[in-house]
């Protein structure tokens, strides 16, 4: 497992990780405050957040905490909750009235007083990057910051410059680069030019590295794609305000393609699909991102996405009001698959604005049984062989041996792919799946090819609100909008009580359809979802 996990890493990642353990940044406290270069930077229109309740009380991930009880170290809270505390995303919803500005400045000063340089979480590069941008955007929007907070900002940026996440790379490094660009453009400091040069170089390099030709962010999570898209839009707005035309032009192209990919990976209800780490309420919604894009002059396609094959590895099938999203993709970039799930050849199905088949979602990031279960193959609408995962997901963000998927066929209503994620099992089985979407239903055909007979299980997860009941020789699904879907399989289907995890900290009771067979005896099974006149 360790060999298959480490062998994909870049040598630089390992070297930086080792250096991090033996050397910490040495950054002197600034002797004077930098000046803020004020400019009118467009800000994304979004509803007022309720994560900060005023004073020192916060709610993140459906869990409330008070600083007077837990401190900035977040005693008793998850690592992700503590990271959210240090992001200062709450500043985006602060209005620029005298009272709210004073409250926000008091909170920032409280942070600066209680969080000395090097303090865990507070000075970790990723939350620091988010916080730098949020403090600067607040300052630009509400007329500045006191000198002591500007000095703290300069200290944080200088510390970040020596702490770039070259060991993690991916979206973390892009967030570091974004913060350096914001600081370099917005602050008049002796180091500002160097911050801007470094940040701009990293942004250019990572745009090419991290965004694939079809517009997908290479970690292949629609949720993280949305976060990265907002980063690109933020940098576009900043480059417009500070007249960096070359950077603006590069960002505009990436933003347009990323918007197109996100639209193709959304359901007709307007929200993201759950491939790899996915959850509602973490990233801005697709509609909010489109509104922001229009505000800053990014082209947004208004027509609904049609059936298409996305070269990043996903198929979108459309017929009337039915949409199928199918995963024939890699688990993610080889050197950073931290947000990958063992979900190869899984799919999601919608009828109109009602989701019918889903993946289970994500509600936790912490190390433990629940995180492992949510990343497992059986938490996705796909096939598990011999009780193992198609990709060896382990710990919270690790992947050992991983499935290699390939597209076999695609046309407007059909897609077929296969993967070799079970190649280490006896007989080296290959899982092949075909989706055939018509105006009256969806047929899912699973084939297992191998030299040994092995137990196989298929799972079709239903979202909360879709109710399954036995019906003659199949299963009847009752949708919340009153529609009925009949499910028939060539082998018996059973109904399992299960949970759906549409948000962090949220677990909703649901059901899962399940079939099991011996692959050597039944090499192919077909599951039909029927909703139209037959």
Short mmCIF file of N, CA and C in Angstrom, two decimals, residues 354-358 461-469 476-481 483 485 509-512:
data_model
loop_
_atom_site.label_atom_id
_atom_site.label_comp_id
_atom_site.label_asym_id
_atom_site.label_seq_id
_atom_site.Cartn_x
_atom_site.Cartn_y
_atom_site.Cartn_z
N UNK A 354 -35.56 16.17 -10.03
CA UNK A 354 -35.49 15.17 -8.95
C UNK A 354 -34.34 14.20 -9.18
N UNK A 355 -33.43 14.12 -8.23
CA UNK A 355 -32.37 13.12 -8.30
C UNK A 355 -32.95 11.75 -7.94
N UNK A 356 -32.56 10.75 -8.70
CA UNK A 356 -33.10 9.40 -8.51
C UNK A 356 -32.01 8.44 -8.03
N UNK A 357 -30.86 8.43 -8.68
CA UNK A 357 -29.71 7.63 -8.27
C UNK A 357 -28.56 8.58 -7.99
N UNK A 358 -27.87 8.37 -6.88
CA UNK A 358 -26.80 9.28 -6.47
C UNK A 358 -25.61 8.48 -5.96
N UNK A 461 -27.57 3.86 -5.06
CA UNK A 461 -27.94 4.68 -3.92
C UNK A 461 -29.05 5.65 -4.30
N UNK A 462 -30.02 5.78 -3.43
CA UNK A 462 -31.14 6.70 -3.63
C UNK A 462 -31.00 7.88 -2.67
N UNK A 463 -31.34 9.08 -3.10
CA UNK A 463 -31.28 10.22 -2.17
C UNK A 463 -32.43 10.17 -1.17
N UNK A 464 -32.30 10.90 -0.09
CA UNK A 464 -33.39 11.01 0.87
C UNK A 464 -34.63 11.55 0.15
N UNK A 465 -35.77 10.97 0.46
CA UNK A 465 -37.02 11.39 -0.17
C UNK A 465 -37.50 10.49 -1.27
N UNK A 466 -36.60 9.70 -1.87
CA UNK A 466 -37.00 8.69 -2.86
C UNK A 466 -37.22 7.39 -2.10
N UNK A 467 -38.43 6.83 -2.20
CA UNK A 467 -38.81 5.67 -1.40
C UNK A 467 -38.92 4.44 -2.29
N UNK A 468 -38.24 3.36 -1.89
CA UNK A 468 -38.25 2.10 -2.64
C UNK A 468 -39.12 1.08 -1.94
N UNK A 469 -39.93 0.36 -2.74
CA UNK A 469 -40.78 -0.70 -2.23
C UNK A 469 -40.75 -1.88 -3.20
N UNK A 476 -40.31 -0.67 -6.95
CA UNK A 476 -40.98 0.57 -7.34
C UNK A 476 -40.39 1.72 -6.55
N UNK A 477 -40.01 2.77 -7.24
CA UNK A 477 -39.49 3.97 -6.59
C UNK A 477 -40.54 5.06 -6.66
N UNK A 478 -40.86 5.65 -5.51
CA UNK A 478 -41.78 6.79 -5.44
C UNK A 478 -40.96 8.05 -5.25
N UNK A 479 -41.04 8.97 -6.22
CA UNK A 479 -40.29 10.22 -6.15
C UNK A 479 -41.11 11.27 -5.42
N UNK A 480 -40.45 12.25 -4.79
CA UNK A 480 -41.18 13.29 -4.07
C UNK A 480 -42.16 14.08 -4.93
N UNK A 481 -41.91 14.16 -6.25
CA UNK A 481 -42.80 14.92 -7.12
C UNK A 481 -43.99 14.09 -7.61
N UNK A 483 -43.86 11.17 -9.27
CA UNK A 483 -43.54 10.26 -10.36
C UNK A 483 -43.14 8.89 -9.81
N UNK A 485 -40.91 5.24 -10.70
CA UNK A 485 -39.88 4.59 -11.50
C UNK A 485 -39.85 3.12 -11.11
N UNK A 509 -31.46 9.79 6.39
CA UNK A 509 -31.86 8.41 6.14
C UNK A 509 -32.27 8.25 4.68
N UNK A 510 -31.82 7.16 4.08
CA UNK A 510 -32.11 6.89 2.67
C UNK A 510 -32.15 5.39 2.46
N UNK A 511 -32.25 4.98 1.20
CA UNK A 511 -32.26 3.56 0.85
C UNK A 511 -31.29 3.32 -0.30
N UNK A 512 -30.84 2.09 -0.39
CA UNK A 512 -29.94 1.68 -1.47
C UNK A 512 -30.44 0.36 -2.05
#
